[in-house]
Every structure is written in structure tokens, then in C-alpha cells.
CSV table of C-alpha atoms and ligand atoms in Angstrom, one decimal:
chain,number,residue,atom,x,y,z
A,370,MET,CA,52.9,63.5,-56.6
A,371,PRO,CA,54.2,60.9,-58.3
A,372,ASP,CA,55.7,61.5,-61.5
A,373,ALA,CA,55.1,60.4,-64.3
A,374,PRO,CA,56.0,56.9,-65.1
A,375,THR,CA,58.2,56.0,-68.9
A,376,PRO,CA,56.2,56.2,-71.5
A,377,ILE,CA,55.5,53.0,-73.4
A,378,ARG,CA,56.4,51.5,-76.5
A,379,THR,CA,53.8,52.6,-80.0
A,380,LEU,CA,53.1,51.6,-82.9
A,381,ASP,CA,54.1,54.7,-83.8
A,382,ASP,CA,57.9,53.2,-83.1
A,383,LEU,CA,58.0,49.9,-85.1
A,384,GLN,CA,58.3,49.3,-89.0
A,385,VAL,CA,56.6,46.3,-90.3
A,386,ASP,CA,55.9,46.3,-93.8
A,387,GLY,CA,56.8,42.7,-94.9
A,388,ARG,CA,57.2,41.5,-91.2
A,389,ARG,CA,55.3,39.1,-89.0
A,390,VAL,CA,53.6,40.3,-85.9
A,391,PHE,CA,52.5,38.6,-82.6
A,392,VAL,CA,49.3,40.5,-81.7
A,393,ARG,CA,47.9,40.2,-78.6
A,394,VAL,CA,44.7,40.9,-78.0
A,395,ASP,CA,41.3,40.7,-75.8
A,396,PHE,CA,38.7,38.4,-78.0
A,397,ASN,CA,37.4,36.4,-74.3
A,398,VAL,CA,33.6,37.9,-75.3
A,399,PRO,CA,30.9,36.2,-73.6
A,400,LEU,CA,29.2,33.5,-75.7
A,401,ALA,CA,26.1,32.0,-75.1
A,402,GLY,CA,24.5,28.4,-76.5
A,403,ASP,CA,26.5,25.1,-77.2
A,404,GLY,CA,28.9,23.5,-79.9
A,405,ASP,CA,28.8,25.1,-83.1
A,406,ALA,CA,25.5,26.8,-81.9
A,407,ARG,CA,27.3,29.3,-79.8
A,408,THR,CA,27.1,32.9,-80.7
A,409,ILE,CA,29.2,35.5,-79.3
A,410,THR,CA,26.8,37.8,-77.2
A,411,ASP,CA,28.1,41.3,-77.8
A,412,ASP,CA,32.0,41.9,-79.8
A,413,THR,CA,32.4,45.0,-78.4
A,414,ARG,CA,36.1,43.7,-77.1
A,415,ILE,CA,36.7,42.3,-81.1
A,416,ARG,CA,35.5,45.7,-82.7
A,417,ALA,CA,37.5,47.4,-79.8
A,418,ALA,CA,40.7,45.7,-81.4
A,419,LEU,CA,40.0,46.9,-85.2
A,420,PRO,CA,41.8,49.7,-85.3
A,421,THR,CA,45.5,47.8,-84.3
A,422,VAL,CA,44.6,45.3,-86.1
A,423,ARG,CA,43.7,47.0,-89.4
A,424,ARG,CA,46.4,49.4,-88.5
A,425,LEU,CA,49.2,46.7,-89.1
A,426,LEU,CA,47.3,45.3,-92.4
A,427,ASP,CA,47.9,48.8,-94.1
A,428,GLU,CA,51.3,49.0,-92.7
A,429,GLY,CA,52.4,45.5,-94.7
A,430,ALA,CA,52.4,42.7,-91.9
A,431,ALA,CA,50.4,39.7,-92.0
A,432,LEU,CA,49.5,38.7,-88.2
A,433,VAL,CA,49.5,36.0,-85.9
A,434,LEU,CA,46.5,36.8,-83.9
A,435,ALA,CA,46.7,35.6,-79.7
A,436,ALA,CA,44.1,35.7,-77.0
A,437,HIS,CA,42.4,33.9,-74.9
A,438,LEU,CA,39.1,32.9,-74.1
A,439,GLY,CA,37.8,32.3,-70.4
A,440,ARG,CA,39.6,28.9,-68.7
A,441,PRO,CA,40.1,26.2,-69.8
A,442,LYS,CA,41.4,23.5,-68.1
A,443,GLY,CA,43.5,22.0,-71.9
A,444,VAL,CA,42.2,21.8,-74.4
A,445,ASP,CA,38.5,22.4,-74.4
A,446,PRO,CA,36.4,22.4,-77.5
A,447,ALA,CA,33.8,24.4,-76.5
A,448,LEU,CA,36.8,27.8,-75.8
A,449,SER,CA,37.7,27.7,-79.4
A,450,LEU,CA,37.6,30.6,-80.6
A,451,ALA,CA,36.9,29.7,-83.8
A,452,PRO,CA,33.4,31.6,-84.0
A,453,ILE,CA,35.8,34.5,-83.2
A,454,ALA,CA,37.7,34.1,-86.1
A,455,ASP,CA,35.3,34.2,-87.7
A,456,ARG,CA,33.4,37.6,-86.8
A,457,LEU,CA,37.3,39.2,-87.0
A,458,ALA,CA,36.5,37.4,-90.3
A,459,GLU,CA,32.9,39.5,-91.2
A,460,LEU,CA,34.0,42.8,-89.3
A,461,LEU,CA,37.1,42.8,-91.5
A,462,GLY,CA,36.1,41.9,-94.3
A,463,GLU,CA,38.4,39.7,-95.3
A,464,LYS,CA,39.5,36.5,-95.2
A,465,VAL,CA,41.3,34.7,-91.0
A,466,ASP,CA,42.6,31.6,-91.2
A,467,VAL,CA,43.1,29.8,-87.9
A,468,ALA,CA,45.1,27.2,-86.3
A,469,PRO,CA,43.9,24.6,-84.5
A,470,GLU,CA,46.3,24.6,-82.3
A,471,VAL,CA,48.1,26.9,-80.3
A,472,VAL,CA,52.0,26.3,-80.9
A,473,GLY,CA,53.5,23.7,-83.1
A,474,ASP,CA,54.3,22.2,-86.3
A,475,GLU,CA,50.6,23.3,-87.9
A,476,ALA,CA,50.8,26.4,-85.6
A,477,SER,CA,54.1,26.8,-87.5
A,478,ARG,CA,53.3,25.6,-91.0
A,479,LEU,CA,50.4,28.0,-91.2
A,480,SER,CA,52.2,31.7,-89.6
A,481,ALA,CA,55.3,30.9,-92.4
A,482,SER,CA,52.9,30.7,-94.9
A,483,LEU,CA,51.3,34.4,-94.4
A,484,ARG,CA,52.2,36.6,-97.1
A,485,PRO,CA,52.4,40.1,-95.8
A,486,GLY,CA,50.7,43.2,-97.6
A,487,VAL,CA,48.4,40.0,-99.8
A,488,ALA,CA,44.4,40.3,-98.8
A,489,ASP,CA,43.3,37.2,-97.5
A,490,GLN,CA,46.0,35.6,-97.0
A,491,ARG,CA,47.4,37.7,-94.0
A,492,ILE,CA,45.9,36.6,-91.0
A,493,LEU,CA,46.5,33.5,-88.6
A,494,MET,CA,44.5,33.1,-86.0
A,495,LEU,CA,46.4,30.6,-83.3
A,496,GLU,CA,44.1,28.4,-80.9
A,497,ASN,CA,42.9,30.2,-77.8
A,498,VAL,CA,46.6,30.4,-75.7
A,499,ARG,CA,44.9,29.3,-72.4
A,500,TYR,CA,44.6,25.7,-73.7
A,501,GLU,CA,48.6,25.7,-73.2
A,502,ALA,CA,49.6,24.8,-69.2
A,503,GLY,CA,52.3,26.9,-69.9
A,504,GLU,CA,50.9,30.6,-70.6
A,505,THR,CA,49.5,31.1,-67.1
A,506,LYS,CA,53.2,29.5,-65.9
A,507,ASN,CA,55.0,32.6,-67.8
A,508,ASP,CA,56.2,29.3,-69.2
A,509,ASP,CA,59.9,31.0,-71.0
A,510,ASP,CA,60.1,27.3,-74.0
A,511,LEU,CA,56.4,28.8,-75.0
A,512,ALA,CA,56.9,32.3,-75.2
A,513,ARG,CA,60.1,31.2,-77.4
A,514,ALA,CA,57.6,29.4,-79.1
A,515,TYR,CA,55.7,32.8,-79.8
A,516,ALA,CA,57.7,35.0,-80.6
A,517,ALA,CA,59.6,31.8,-83.0
A,518,LEU,CA,55.9,33.1,-85.2
A,519,GLY,CA,56.6,35.7,-85.9
A,520,ASP,CA,59.2,37.6,-87.6
A,521,GLY,CA,60.7,39.4,-84.1
A,522,ILE,CA,58.0,41.6,-83.7
A,523,PHE,CA,55.6,41.8,-81.1
A,524,VAL,CA,52.2,43.6,-80.3
A,525,ASN,CA,49.4,44.0,-77.5
A,526,ASP,CA,46.1,45.3,-77.6
A,527,ALA,CA,45.3,43.4,-74.7
A,528,PHE,CA,45.1,45.5,-72.3
A,529,GLY,CA,42.1,43.5,-70.4
A,530,ALA,CA,45.1,41.0,-69.5
A,531,ALA,CA,48.1,43.0,-68.6
A,532,HIS,CA,47.5,43.3,-65.1
A,533,ARG,CA,48.7,38.9,-65.9
A,534,ALA,CA,52.1,38.0,-66.4
A,535,HIS,CA,51.5,35.6,-68.8
A,536,ALA,CA,53.5,33.9,-71.5
A,537,SER,CA,51.8,35.4,-74.1
A,538,THR,CA,51.5,39.2,-72.3
A,539,GLU,CA,54.5,39.1,-70.7
A,540,GLY,CA,57.0,36.8,-71.1
A,541,VAL,CA,56.6,37.0,-75.7
A,542,ALA,CA,58.2,40.4,-75.0
A,543,ARG,CA,61.6,38.3,-74.3
A,544,HIS,CA,62.3,37.1,-77.1
A,545,VAL,CA,61.6,39.6,-80.0
A,546,GLU,CA,63.2,42.7,-81.1
A,547,HIS,CA,60.7,45.0,-80.3
A,548,ALA,CA,57.5,45.4,-78.5
A,549,ALA,CA,54.8,47.9,-78.6
A,550,ALA,CA,51.1,49.1,-77.1
A,551,GLY,CA,48.3,48.3,-80.1
A,552,LEU,CA,45.9,51.5,-80.4
A,553,LEU,CA,43.4,49.8,-77.8
A,554,LEU,CA,45.9,49.5,-74.7
A,555,GLN,CA,47.9,52.2,-75.2
A,556,ARG,CA,44.8,54.7,-75.3
A,557,GLU,CA,43.9,52.6,-72.3
A,558,VAL,CA,47.7,53.0,-70.1
A,559,GLU,CA,47.8,56.9,-71.2
A,560,THR,CA,43.9,58.1,-70.4
A,561,LEU,CA,44.4,56.1,-66.6
A,562,GLU,CA,47.9,57.8,-66.3
A,563,GLY,CA,46.3,61.1,-67.5
A,564,ILE,CA,44.0,61.1,-64.9
A,565,LEU,CA,46.7,60.5,-62.6
A,566,ALA,CA,48.8,62.9,-63.1
A,567,ASN,CA,47.8,65.7,-64.3
A,568,PRO,CA,44.0,65.5,-64.0
A,569,GLY,CA,41.5,68.7,-64.9
A,570,ARG,CA,40.6,69.9,-61.5
A,571,PRO,CA,38.8,69.4,-59.4
A,572,LEU,CA,39.3,65.8,-60.0
A,573,VAL,CA,36.2,63.8,-58.8
A,574,ALA,CA,36.9,60.6,-57.7
A,575,ILE,CA,32.4,58.1,-58.1
A,576,VAL,CA,33.9,54.9,-55.8
A,577,GLY,CA,31.4,52.8,-55.4
A,578,GLY,CA,30.6,48.9,-55.1
A,579,ALA,CA,29.9,46.0,-53.6
A,580,LYS,CA,32.7,45.5,-51.2
A,581,VAL,CA,35.3,48.0,-49.2
A,582,THR,CA,38.1,45.7,-49.4
A,583,ASP,CA,38.4,45.4,-53.0
A,584,LYS,CA,38.1,48.6,-53.1
A,585,ILE,CA,40.0,50.9,-51.0
A,586,GLY,CA,44.0,50.5,-53.3
A,587,VAL,CA,41.4,52.9,-55.0
A,588,ILE,CA,40.4,55.3,-53.0
A,589,ASP,CA,43.7,55.8,-51.1
A,590,ALA,CA,44.9,56.7,-54.6
A,591,PHE,CA,42.4,59.4,-54.9
A,592,LEU,CA,42.6,60.5,-50.9
A,593,GLU,CA,46.4,61.3,-52.4
A,594,ARG,CA,45.1,63.0,-56.0
A,595,ALA,CA,41.6,63.6,-55.4
A,596,ASP,CA,39.7,67.0,-55.0
A,597,THR,CA,36.4,65.0,-53.6
A,598,VAL,CA,35.8,61.9,-53.2
A,599,LEU,CA,32.0,60.3,-53.5
A,600,ILE,CA,31.7,57.0,-52.4
A,601,GLY,CA,29.0,54.9,-52.5
A,602,GLY,CA,26.9,51.5,-52.8
A,603,ALA,CA,27.1,48.6,-50.3
A,604,MET,CA,30.6,49.9,-49.8
A,605,CYS,CA,29.6,52.6,-47.4
A,606,PHE,CA,28.5,50.5,-45.2
A,607,PRO,CA,31.6,50.3,-43.4
A,608,PHE,CA,32.1,53.8,-43.7
A,609,PHE,CA,28.5,54.5,-41.2
A,610,LYS,CA,30.2,51.5,-39.3
A,611,ALA,CA,33.4,52.8,-38.3
A,612,GLN,CA,31.2,55.8,-37.9
A,613,GLY,CA,28.7,54.3,-35.3
A,614,HIS,CA,25.6,54.8,-37.4
A,615,ASP,CA,23.2,51.6,-38.1
A,616,VAL,CA,23.2,49.8,-40.5
A,617,GLY,CA,20.2,47.6,-40.1
A,618,SER,CA,19.9,43.9,-42.7
A,619,SER,CA,22.4,46.3,-45.5
A,620,LEU,CA,25.4,44.0,-46.7
A,621,CYS,CA,28.2,45.3,-45.0
A,622,GLU,CA,31.9,44.2,-45.4
A,623,ALA,CA,33.3,43.6,-42.1
A,624,ASP,CA,37.0,43.1,-42.8
A,625,GLY,CA,35.9,46.5,-44.1
A,626,VAL,CA,35.2,48.2,-40.6
A,627,GLU,CA,38.8,49.1,-39.9
A,628,PRO,CA,39.9,49.9,-43.8
A,629,ALA,CA,36.7,53.1,-43.6
A,630,ARG,CA,37.7,54.6,-40.2
A,631,ARG,CA,41.6,54.6,-41.7
A,632,ALA,CA,40.5,55.9,-45.2
A,633,LEU,CA,38.1,58.7,-43.7
A,634,ALA,CA,41.4,59.3,-40.8
A,635,ASP,CA,43.1,60.1,-44.7
A,636,ALA,CA,41.0,62.3,-46.7
A,637,GLU,CA,41.0,64.1,-42.7
A,638,SER,CA,43.8,64.0,-42.5
A,639,LYS,CA,45.0,64.7,-46.9
A,640,GLY,CA,42.9,67.7,-47.0
A,641,CYS,CA,40.7,65.4,-49.1
A,642,ARG,CA,36.9,65.5,-48.8
A,643,LEU,CA,35.0,62.5,-48.9
A,644,LEU,CA,32.0,62.5,-48.7
A,645,LEU,CA,28.9,59.7,-48.0
A,646,PRO,CA,26.0,59.5,-48.8
A,647,VAL,CA,23.3,61.4,-46.4
A,648,ASP,CA,19.9,59.9,-46.6
A,649,LEU,CA,19.0,55.3,-49.0
A,650,THR,CA,16.7,54.1,-50.8
A,651,LEU,CA,15.7,51.0,-48.6
A,652,GLY,CA,14.4,47.1,-48.7
A,653,ARG,CA,13.2,44.1,-47.1
A,654,GLU,CA,15.9,42.4,-48.7
A,655,PHE,CA,17.7,42.0,-52.2
A,656,SER,CA,14.9,41.9,-54.2
A,657,ALA,CA,12.8,43.6,-57.3
A,658,ASP,CA,10.2,43.4,-55.3
A,659,THR,CA,10.7,44.0,-51.6
A,660,GLU,CA,8.6,45.9,-50.0
A,661,ARG,CA,11.0,49.8,-50.3
A,662,ARG,CA,10.7,52.4,-48.5
A,663,ASP,CA,13.2,56.6,-48.8
A,664,LEU,CA,14.2,56.9,-45.5
A,665,ASP,CA,15.7,60.8,-45.1
A,666,GLY,CA,19.2,59.7,-43.3
A,667,VAL,CA,21.5,56.9,-42.9
A,668,ASP,CA,21.0,55.1,-39.9
A,669,VAL,CA,18.3,51.7,-40.6
A,670,GLU,CA,16.7,50.0,-38.9
A,671,ASP,CA,17.1,46.1,-38.5
A,672,GLY,CA,14.2,44.3,-40.7
A,673,TRP,CA,15.6,46.8,-43.9
A,674,MET,CA,18.7,47.1,-46.2
A,675,GLY,CA,20.5,49.5,-48.3
A,676,LEU,CA,20.1,48.8,-52.0
A,677,ASP,CA,20.5,52.5,-53.1
A,678,VAL,CA,21.8,55.8,-52.7
A,679,GLY,CA,18.8,58.5,-52.1
A,680,PRO,CA,17.9,61.1,-54.7
A,681,ARG,CA,19.1,64.0,-52.2
A,682,THR,CA,22.7,62.7,-52.4
A,683,ALA,CA,22.4,61.5,-55.7
A,684,ALA,CA,21.5,65.2,-55.6
A,685,ALA,CA,24.5,66.6,-54.4
A,686,TYR,CA,27.1,64.3,-56.7
A,687,ARG,CA,25.4,65.2,-59.8
A,688,ASP,CA,26.2,68.6,-58.3
A,689,GLU,CA,30.2,68.1,-57.8
A,690,ILE,CA,30.3,65.5,-61.1
A,691,LEU,CA,29.4,68.4,-63.8
A,692,ALA,CA,31.1,70.6,-61.5
A,693,ALA,CA,34.2,68.9,-62.3
A,694,GLY,CA,37.3,69.3,-64.0
A,695,SER,CA,37.9,65.7,-64.7
A,696,VAL,CA,35.9,62.5,-63.3
A,697,PHE,CA,37.3,59.1,-62.6
A,698,TRP,CA,34.0,56.0,-62.2
A,699,ASN,CA,34.3,52.9,-60.5
A,700,GLY,CA,31.0,50.8,-58.5
A,701,PRO,CA,28.0,51.4,-58.1
A,702,MET,CA,25.6,53.3,-56.0
A,703,GLY,CA,23.2,50.8,-55.2
A,704,ALA,CA,21.7,47.6,-56.4
A,705,PHE,CA,21.4,48.8,-60.3
A,706,GLU,CA,20.1,44.8,-61.6
A,707,LEU,CA,16.9,45.6,-59.6
A,708,GLU,CA,14.6,48.7,-61.1
A,709,PRO,CA,13.9,49.4,-57.6
A,710,PHE,CA,17.6,50.4,-56.3
A,711,ALA,CA,18.7,52.2,-60.3
A,712,PRO,CA,18.4,55.9,-59.7
A,713,GLY,CA,20.8,56.0,-57.6
A,714,THR,CA,23.2,54.5,-60.1
A,715,ARG,CA,21.7,56.6,-63.2
A,716,ALA,CA,21.2,59.3,-61.5
A,717,VAL,CA,25.8,59.8,-61.7
A,718,ALA,CA,25.7,57.4,-64.5
A,719,GLU,CA,23.6,60.7,-66.4
A,720,ALA,CA,26.5,63.3,-64.3
A,721,VAL,CA,28.9,62.1,-66.0
A,722,ALA,CA,27.1,61.8,-69.6
A,723,ASP,CA,26.1,65.4,-69.4
A,724,THR,CA,28.9,67.0,-67.5
A,725,ASP,CA,32.3,69.0,-69.3
A,726,ALA,CA,34.4,67.5,-67.4
A,727,THR,CA,37.3,64.8,-69.0
A,728,THR,CA,35.3,60.9,-68.0
A,729,VAL,CA,36.5,57.6,-67.5
A,730,VAL,CA,34.8,55.2,-66.4
A,731,GLY,CA,36.7,51.9,-64.8
A,732,GLY,CA,35.1,48.2,-63.9
A,733,GLY,CA,32.5,45.8,-65.4
A,734,ASP,CA,29.4,46.2,-63.7
A,735,SER,CA,29.8,50.7,-64.1
A,736,ALA,CA,30.6,49.9,-67.6
A,737,ALA,CA,28.1,47.2,-67.3
A,738,ALA,CA,25.4,50.3,-65.6
A,739,LEU,CA,26.6,52.8,-68.4
A,740,GLN,CA,25.7,50.8,-70.9
A,741,GLN,CA,22.4,49.6,-69.9
A,742,PHE,CA,21.5,53.3,-69.0
A,743,GLY,CA,22.9,54.3,-73.2
A,744,LEU,CA,25.4,55.8,-71.8
A,745,GLY,CA,27.9,53.8,-73.2
A,746,ASP,CA,29.2,56.6,-75.9
A,747,ARG,CA,29.0,59.7,-73.8
A,748,VAL,CA,31.9,58.8,-71.9
A,749,THR,CA,35.6,60.4,-72.8
A,750,HIS,CA,36.6,55.9,-71.7
A,751,LEU,CA,35.0,53.2,-71.4
A,752,SER,CA,38.0,51.6,-70.6
A,753,THR,CA,37.7,47.4,-71.7
A,754,GLY,CA,39.4,46.2,-68.1
A,755,GLY,CA,38.4,46.0,-65.0
A,756,GLY,CA,40.8,44.3,-63.2
A,757,ALA,CA,43.4,45.7,-65.1
A,758,SER,CA,42.4,49.5,-65.3
A,759,LEU,CA,41.7,49.5,-61.4
A,760,GLU,CA,45.2,47.9,-60.7
A,761,LEU,CA,46.8,50.7,-63.2
A,762,ILE,CA,44.7,54.1,-60.8
A,763,GLU,CA,46.3,51.4,-57.3
A,764,GLY,CA,49.6,52.4,-59.0
A,765,LYS,CA,50.3,48.8,-59.1
A,766,ALA,CA,52.5,47.7,-62.0
A,767,LEU,CA,51.2,46.1,-65.1
A,768,PRO,CA,53.2,43.5,-66.1
A,769,GLY,CA,52.6,43.9,-69.6
A,770,VAL,CA,52.7,46.7,-69.6
A,771,GLU,CA,56.3,47.1,-67.7
A,772,ALA,CA,57.6,45.1,-70.7
A,773,LEU,CA,56.3,47.9,-73.4
A,774,ARG,CA,58.6,50.9,-71.4
A,775,ARG,CA,60.9,52.4,-72.6
A,776,GLY,CA,64.7,51.0,-72.2
B,2161,ADP,P1,32.5,46.4,-60.5
B,2161,ADP,O1,31.9,45.7,-61.2
B,2161,ADP,O2,31.7,48.0,-61.3
B,2161,ADP,O3,34.2,47.3,-60.3
B,2161,ADP,P2,31.7,45.8,-57.7
B,2161,ADP,O4,31.6,44.1,-58.2
B,2161,ADP,O5,31.8,46.0,-57.0
B,2161,ADP,O6,31.5,47.5,-59.1
B,2161,ADP,O7,29.7,46.0,-57.1
B,2161,ADP,C1,28.2,45.4,-58.5
B,2161,ADP,C2,27.1,44.9,-57.5
B,2161,ADP,O8,27.5,46.0,-56.0
B,2161,ADP,C3,26.0,44.6,-58.0
B,2161,ADP,O9,26.0,43.8,-57.9
B,2161,ADP,C4,25.7,45.2,-57.0
B,2161,ADP,O10,24.4,44.6,-57.3
B,2161,ADP,C5,26.4,45.3,-55.2
B,2161,ADP,N1,25.5,46.5,-54.5
B,2161,ADP,C6,25.2,47.6,-55.6
B,2161,ADP,N2,25.1,48.4,-53.5
B,2161,ADP,C7,24.6,47.5,-53.2
B,2161,ADP,C8,23.1,48.0,-52.3
B,2161,ADP,N3,23.6,48.7,-51.4
B,2161,ADP,N4,23.5,46.2,-51.3
B,2161,ADP,C9,23.9,45.4,-51.8
B,2161,ADP,N5,24.7,44.8,-53.4
B,2161,ADP,C10,24.6,45.9,-53.7
B,2162,MG,MG1,32.2,43.6,-60.2
């Protein structure tokens, strides 16, 4: 079993009273509409940063907030952070100034006029960091310019961007005296590392979704550590193909068959139980009003595709989850966006909500499924970082996290 990694520096390690802190947050929220009519359709990520923002303000700091929104190529007013700063001000009940640029004379002037500890004069939101070409290139001059907007302190609370070595997630840490994790990033890292290093037993990992090749690193990580791995979603078909079953017209990633065959062999040699569906719900095509039927078994005839796990599988997976000491879930059990093919994913989501185990859910669509079923607040930890949480589970070093480890 690998040793637990060196801990990251946290807010407890900082003295921020009277100082300007450069804070990277994840405000990459979904927007609808155009121009001045743009509205935020889900402000979860802004709310998730509030504990860190409030704590730093309570401790007497002023904040220079940096974030990205979408993937602009240069300055793009459609991806300005102004509406996000407005929402933040609303949620905090305090004025948030918006710089008209990311770095430059005006950003420097506004940051110099911040007054730590003085309400309505202590928060500056910079423009979308991806307006600067150097951001994603981790340009050192840009990183130095970010650091100069604060008083030698960098706080990173943007877990969703921590798997990228960008100037505002990694580079800036090299130019400050003190770099530390915000409360959200800290919780993400500690929870995800905890389920790898010291999980309650049995540890059950549920891995679903579209492609084996997207998730093979996660499957491998759990074949090393978990007692049981439950496979669902379209990615069960490469496993079935490797076992010699017919998959009919099911979505079956060709490149996934070899990794699936290898994972089956590894499970055997490592003594990890790897469970596959025993029944399926089929449709003629990927559509909510397609002809639908249950198949007791997993050999799919031509002209049909497996779009969900069947009821016997759902019940068996539920039992495993209820008996677990800890559970990690990533990836839906079927095409849950289509109501007739949602029951398998719903059954797993409900079991994850009902179990007494510690439960951690990572991944974009799995998190969306959990929210769709109204169960988002019934898990121990719902990760805000899709790609970042999977990379951490795979054992990859996240540049934005590594920058915060104690030397
Ligand atoms: P996550 O974002 O949670 O990591 P993925 O992106 O890997 O999950 O997979 C989610 C997608 O997989 C969904 O769009 C879902 O419709 C699709 N999917 C799952 N099972 C099937 C299936 N049996 N056939 C077709 N698509 C499926
Ligand atoms: Mg996805």
C-alpha cells in the first residue's frame, strides 16, 4: 500500500491579517443567453468558494480573486467575469470591484487601493485569466505579475483546475512567500486521498460511463485497493466482448477490449472482486421513445443495444453498496439522460445515498445524475472537479496541488 502523500499547506498555516491575498477560485459556471442578458444557470461553484472567501475576510485580509470562464481565445466580452462578480457580491452582501483586465496598470492600481479589513473595499475580481495567452502556457512573467497583485500570499481553492499547470494554478506559487489550499481544495484532496490511503472496509468502487479507456486508470487504482469493483454503463460491453459475449449494436469502444481483458486478469490475480452486469435493459436506438425490453443475460442480439443495467444487476449492486464501509462512484450505469434507461443509475444513486458507508462521488455525469435524482446532499462528498478528481484517484500528481505541499 503506498504511503499517504505529504500534506498540503492550509489556511491554518497563514497569517493574512492586513494583507492582500491572491486567491484562485473555480468560478467556471454554466451561463445562458448573450451580452448583458447572460444569466448564471447554476451557481454551485461560486457558493462552494464562499467558506474560503469568508474565512479570509474574517481574518482581516483583502482578496484579489482570479478565475477562468470557458475557453476564450484572447479577450472575449462574452466570457467576462463581471456577471459572476455580481453574483458573488450578492451572495456575500458586500461590494466586489471588477478589474477591466487580468494584469496591467489598472489591475495593479485597483489592487493597490484595496483596504484589508474594510467592508466594500477589500475584494477585487480580475478578468478571465484565460484572456491572457500566458495563462495556459504557465508563463513565468504572468505568474510573477499575479503574485505582485498580492502581498506574498497565494491561496488556491480551484480544485476543478488543479490538474492543469497554469500560471494562476501552479506558476504563481513559485513567486509568493506562502502558498496554501483553500477550504474546498483541502476537503477535496483530503477526502479523495483518504479513500485511497485509509478507506473503511469493504471498499466498493462503482465505475460506469461511456468508455473503458477514459476510466482504465481509475479501474486500475481500485483493483489495487478495493475489495469490490462494480462495472456498469456502456463500458461493460468491451468487458463482455473480451469474455466472448455478443454485444449487438451496443456502444462498445473497440480500443477498450484489450484494457478490459487485462483488467479482468488483474482482478483475478489481485483477488479483487470485479462484478459485471448479469442482465440488461435494451433499446433499438439511443432515444427515449425507442422500443424497449429487458434481457435476463448479457448476450445482445443484433438490432438491439444495451442502454441500462437490468433490475437483477441493480439489486445486486445495491446490496454491495449497502454492505460497504466506503464507496467511490464514478460514471452512470446507463443512458440515464433518457428516462426509460435511468432506473439502473437511479438504483445505484439511491443505494449510495442510503448506505451508512463513507461515500465519494466524482465525475461530471455521475454528479449530474445524483443532482437530477435530488440526492446530491445525501453523500459524504460530491467532488466539484470531474477531471481533477479522476486524475487524483489514478495516482497522478496534480500540479496545482503539488505546489501546495510542505517542503
Ligand atoms: P462521467 O462524466 O460521470 O465520468 P462518462 O462521461 O464516462 O461519465 O459517461 C456518461 C455518458 O455515458 C452519458 O452520456 C451516458 O448516456 C453514456 N452511457 C452510459 N451507459 C450507456 C450505454 N449503455 N449506452 C450508451 N451510452 C451510455
Ligand atoms: Mg462525462
